CSV table of C-alpha atoms in Angstrom, one decimal:
chain,number,residue,atom,x,y,z
A,1,GLY,CA,81.9,47.7,42.3
A,2,GLU,CA,83.1,45.0,40.0
A,3,ASP,CA,83.8,41.6,41.4
A,4,VAL,CA,84.5,38.3,39.6
A,5,GLU,CA,84.4,35.0,41.6
A,6,GLN,CA,85.6,31.6,40.6
A,7,SER,CA,86.2,28.4,42.5
A,8,LEU,CA,89.9,27.7,43.0
A,9,PHE,CA,90.2,24.1,42.0
A,10,LEU,CA,88.6,21.5,39.7
A,11,SER,CA,89.8,17.9,39.2
A,12,VAL,CA,88.5,15.7,36.3
A,13,ARG,CA,89.4,12.4,34.7
A,14,GLU,CA,90.9,12.4,31.2
A,15,GLY,CA,88.1,12.1,28.6
A,16,ASP,CA,85.4,13.6,30.8
A,17,SER,CA,83.9,17.1,30.4
A,18,SER,CA,85.1,19.9,32.6
A,19,VAL,CA,82.9,22.8,33.6
A,20,ILE,CA,84.5,25.9,35.1
A,21,ASN,CA,82.1,28.4,36.6
A,22,CYS,CA,82.4,32.2,37.1
A,23,THR,CA,80.0,34.7,38.6
A,24,TYR,CA,80.2,38.5,38.3
A,25,THR,CA,78.5,41.4,39.9
A,26,ASP,CA,78.5,44.2,37.4
A,27,SER,CA,75.2,44.1,35.5
A,28,SER,CA,76.7,46.4,32.8
A,29,SER,CA,79.3,43.8,31.8
A,30,THR,CA,79.5,43.9,28.0
A,31,TYR,CA,82.3,41.4,27.3
A,32,LEU,CA,83.3,38.3,29.2
A,33,TYR,CA,86.5,36.4,28.6
A,34,TRP,CA,88.2,33.1,29.4
A,35,TYR,CA,92.0,33.1,29.6
A,36,LYS,CA,94.2,30.0,30.0
A,37,GLN,CA,97.5,30.1,31.9
A,38,GLU,CA,99.8,27.1,31.5
A,39,PRO,CA,102.5,26.4,34.1
A,40,GLY,CA,105.3,29.0,33.9
A,41,ALA,CA,103.6,31.0,31.2
A,42,GLY,CA,101.5,34.1,30.7
A,43,LEU,CA,97.8,34.3,30.1
A,44,GLN,CA,96.4,33.4,26.6
A,45,LEU,CA,92.9,34.3,25.5
A,46,LEU,CA,90.8,31.2,24.9
A,47,THR,CA,87.5,32.8,23.9
A,48,TYR,CA,85.1,35.6,24.7
A,49,ILE,CA,81.4,36.3,24.5
A,50,PHE,CA,79.4,39.4,24.1
A,51,SER,CA,76.7,40.1,26.7
A,52,ASN,CA,74.0,39.9,24.1
A,53,MET,CA,74.8,36.2,23.5
A,54,ASP,CA,73.7,33.2,25.5
A,55,MET,CA,76.2,30.6,24.1
A,56,LYS,CA,79.3,30.4,22.0
A,57,GLN,CA,80.9,27.2,20.8
A,58,ASP,CA,84.5,26.8,19.5
A,59,GLN,CA,85.6,23.2,18.9
A,60,ARG,CA,85.8,21.6,22.3
A,61,LEU,CA,85.0,24.8,24.2
A,62,THR,CA,81.4,25.9,25.0
A,63,VAL,CA,80.7,29.2,26.8
A,64,LEU,CA,77.3,29.7,28.4
A,65,LEU,CA,76.1,33.0,29.7
A,66,ASN,CA,73.2,33.4,32.1
A,67,LYS,CA,72.7,37.2,32.3
A,68,LYS,CA,69.9,37.0,34.8
A,69,ASP,CA,72.1,35.1,37.3
A,70,LYS,CA,75.3,36.8,36.2
A,71,HIS,CA,76.9,33.4,35.7
A,72,LEU,CA,79.4,32.4,33.1
A,73,SER,CA,80.7,28.9,32.4
A,74,LEU,CA,83.3,27.3,30.3
A,75,ARG,CA,82.8,23.7,29.3
A,76,ILE,CA,85.7,21.7,27.9
A,77,ALA,CA,84.6,18.5,26.1
A,78,ASP,CA,86.8,15.4,26.1
A,79,THR,CA,89.3,17.0,28.6
A,80,GLN,CA,92.9,16.1,28.0
A,81,THR,CA,96.0,16.2,30.2
A,82,GLY,CA,97.2,19.2,28.1
A,83,ASP,CA,94.1,21.1,29.3
A,84,SER,CA,95.6,21.2,32.8
A,85,ALA,CA,96.1,24.9,33.6
A,86,ILE,CA,94.7,27.8,35.4
A,87,TYR,CA,91.6,29.3,33.8
A,88,PHE,CA,90.7,33.0,34.4
A,89,CYS,CA,87.4,34.6,33.9
A,90,ALA,CA,87.4,38.3,33.1
A,91,GLU,CA,84.8,40.9,32.4
A,92,LYS,CA,84.7,44.4,30.9
A,93,ALA,CA,81.9,46.7,31.9
A,94,SER,CA,80.3,49.5,30.0
A,95,GLY,CA,80.8,53.1,31.1
A,96,GLY,CA,84.1,53.8,29.6
A,97,SER,CA,86.4,51.4,31.5
A,98,TYR,CA,88.9,49.6,29.3
A,99,ILE,CA,90.5,47.7,32.2
A,100,PRO,CA,89.2,44.2,32.6
A,101,THR,CA,88.5,42.7,36.0
A,102,PHE,CA,89.9,39.2,36.5
A,103,GLY,CA,88.8,36.4,38.8
A,104,ARG,CA,91.3,34.6,40.9
A,105,GLY,CA,91.6,31.7,38.5
A,106,THR,CA,90.5,28.0,38.6
A,107,SER,CA,93.2,25.4,38.6
A,108,LEU,CA,92.1,22.5,36.4
A,109,ILE,CA,93.8,19.2,37.2
A,110,VAL,CA,93.3,16.4,34.6
A,111,HIS,CA,94.2,12.9,35.8
A,112,PRO,CA,94.3,9.6,33.9
B,1,ASN,CA,106.5,39.1,15.5
B,2,ALA,CA,107.5,38.3,19.1
B,3,GLY,CA,104.4,39.7,20.7
B,4,VAL,CA,105.0,40.8,24.3
B,5,THR,CA,108.4,40.1,25.8
B,6,GLN,CA,109.6,40.7,29.4
B,7,THR,CA,113.2,41.1,30.8
B,8,PRO,CA,114.5,39.5,33.0
B,9,LYS,CA,112.7,36.2,33.4
B,10,PHE,CA,113.8,35.7,36.9
B,11,ARG,CA,115.6,37.9,39.5
B,12,VAL,CA,116.6,37.6,43.2
B,13,LEU,CA,116.9,40.9,45.1
B,14,LYS,CA,117.8,41.8,48.7
B,15,THR,CA,115.5,44.0,50.7
B,16,GLY,CA,116.2,47.7,49.8
B,17,GLN,CA,117.7,47.0,46.4
B,18,SER,CA,116.2,48.6,43.3
B,19,MET,CA,115.5,47.1,39.9
B,20,THR,CA,113.6,47.8,36.6
B,21,LEU,CA,111.5,45.3,34.7
B,22,LEU,CA,111.3,45.9,31.0
B,23,CYS,CA,108.3,45.1,28.9
B,24,ALA,CA,108.4,45.4,25.1
B,25,GLN,CA,105.7,44.8,22.5
B,26,ASP,CA,106.0,44.8,18.7
B,27,MET,CA,102.2,45.0,17.8
B,28,ASN,CA,102.0,48.8,17.8
B,29,HIS,CA,99.6,48.7,20.8
B,30,GLU,CA,98.6,51.9,22.5
B,31,TYR,CA,97.7,50.4,25.9
B,32,MET,CA,100.1,48.6,28.2
B,33,TYR,CA,99.6,47.2,31.7
B,34,TRP,CA,101.6,45.8,34.6
B,35,TYR,CA,100.1,43.1,36.8
B,36,ARG,CA,101.3,41.1,39.7
B,37,GLN,CA,100.1,37.5,40.4
B,38,ASP,CA,100.2,36.0,43.8
B,39,PRO,CA,98.8,32.6,44.9
B,40,GLY,CA,95.1,32.7,45.4
B,41,MET,CA,94.9,36.4,44.5
B,42,GLY,CA,94.7,36.2,40.8
B,43,LEU,CA,95.9,39.2,38.8
B,44,ARG,CA,96.1,42.6,40.3
B,45,LEU,CA,96.8,45.7,38.2
B,46,ILE,CA,99.7,47.8,39.4
B,47,HIS,CA,100.0,50.6,36.7
B,48,TYR,CA,98.9,51.0,33.2
B,49,SER,CA,99.4,53.3,30.2
B,50,VAL,CA,97.0,54.5,27.5
B,51,GLY,CA,99.8,55.8,25.2
B,52,GLU,CA,103.3,57.0,24.9
B,53,GLY,CA,104.2,59.4,27.7
B,54,THR,CA,101.1,58.5,29.9
B,55,THR,CA,100.8,56.4,33.0
B,56,ALA,CA,98.1,55.8,35.5
B,57,LYS,CA,97.7,53.9,38.8
B,58,GLY,CA,96.0,50.6,39.1
B,59,GLU,CA,94.7,48.7,42.1
B,60,VAL,CA,98.1,48.2,43.9
B,61,PRO,CA,100.5,50.9,42.8
B,62,ASP,CA,102.4,51.6,46.1
B,63,GLY,CA,106.1,50.8,46.0
B,64,TYR,CA,106.2,50.8,42.2
B,65,ASN,CA,106.9,53.4,39.5
B,66,VAL,CA,106.5,53.2,35.7
B,67,SER,CA,107.5,55.0,32.6
B,68,ARG,CA,106.4,54.9,29.0
B,69,LEU,CA,108.9,56.9,27.1
B,70,LYS,CA,108.6,54.9,23.9
B,71,LYS,CA,105.3,53.4,22.6
B,72,GLN,CA,106.7,49.9,22.5
B,73,ASN,CA,108.2,49.8,26.0
B,74,PHE,CA,106.7,50.0,29.4
B,75,LEU,CA,109.1,49.9,32.4
B,76,LEU,CA,108.2,48.9,36.0
B,77,GLY,CA,110.6,50.1,38.7
B,78,LEU,CA,111.0,49.1,42.3
B,79,GLU,CA,113.0,51.7,44.1
B,80,SER,CA,113.5,49.9,47.4
B,81,ALA,CA,112.4,46.3,47.2
B,82,ALA,CA,110.5,44.6,50.0
B,83,PRO,CA,109.7,40.9,50.7
B,84,SER,CA,106.0,41.7,50.1
B,85,GLN,CA,107.0,42.4,46.4
B,86,THR,CA,108.0,38.8,45.9
B,87,SER,CA,105.6,37.8,43.1
B,88,VAL,CA,105.3,37.0,39.4
B,89,TYR,CA,104.9,40.1,37.3
B,90,PHE,CA,103.1,40.1,34.0
B,91,CYS,CA,103.0,42.8,31.4
B,92,ALA,CA,100.2,43.0,28.9
B,93,SER,CA,99.2,45.2,25.9
B,94,SER,CA,96.1,45.9,23.9
B,95,SER,CA,95.3,47.9,20.8
B,96,GLY,CA,92.7,50.1,22.2
B,97,PRO,CA,89.9,50.8,24.7
B,98,LEU,CA,87.1,49.1,22.7
B,99,ARG,CA,85.2,46.5,24.5
B,100,ALA,CA,86.2,43.6,22.3
B,101,GLU,CA,89.9,44.3,22.5
B,102,THR,CA,91.8,41.6,24.2
B,103,GLN,CA,95.0,41.8,26.1
B,104,TYR,CA,98.2,40.0,25.0
B,105,PHE,CA,100.4,38.9,27.9
B,106,GLY,CA,104.1,38.4,28.3
B,107,PRO,CA,105.6,35.3,29.8
B,108,GLY,CA,106.2,36.8,33.2
B,109,THR,CA,109.1,37.9,35.5
B,110,ARG,CA,109.6,35.9,38.7
B,111,LEU,CA,110.9,38.1,41.4
B,112,LEU,CA,112.1,36.9,44.8
B,113,VAL,CA,113.0,39.6,47.5
B,114,LEU,CA,114.9,38.3,50.4
């Protein structure tokens, strides 16, 4: 079955880089997503990566995909207090399913 | 273009009471979803719909019913609320089943059942 795992908390200092990690079990995953949830709000898509890519960069965000280890990471450069939020990893597998599987979310705390 | 909206934003119920949560989207999306979010549990899918007039069960459907009478609306009903249904409920929509289609989420409804 499908399973997506994330660590629950990450604390970083303002200005440092943050790396949020995610592992998944379904080897047929075709799309992997990162969503951001700010306090009191719904989820917003940050970025996504196709399974045939190893890396995707978008301004301060870098997504790395290691298909062999089924490991996905999100790196935020120059982390700011406004980046404090819960970050969700999600994956969609091939085989006809259109319902993504979400991880439990990683709470990123940025302190001065 | 408001995206996905949810009504109400917050509600307190007594055990046994009923209520309906309304989700509306103005993006002409075919697919709509209801999730609940509990601390440490992430998002769990309750019910979803792949088009007007269709509904299907998700991971945790017990105690909930849904209806999709109009394409733009997806209603979540609690017939007899229980304290275990205290949660934050999120509605989402997407344009189709393709792998790249992302979900758009509403702001959430916070429900407290006493």
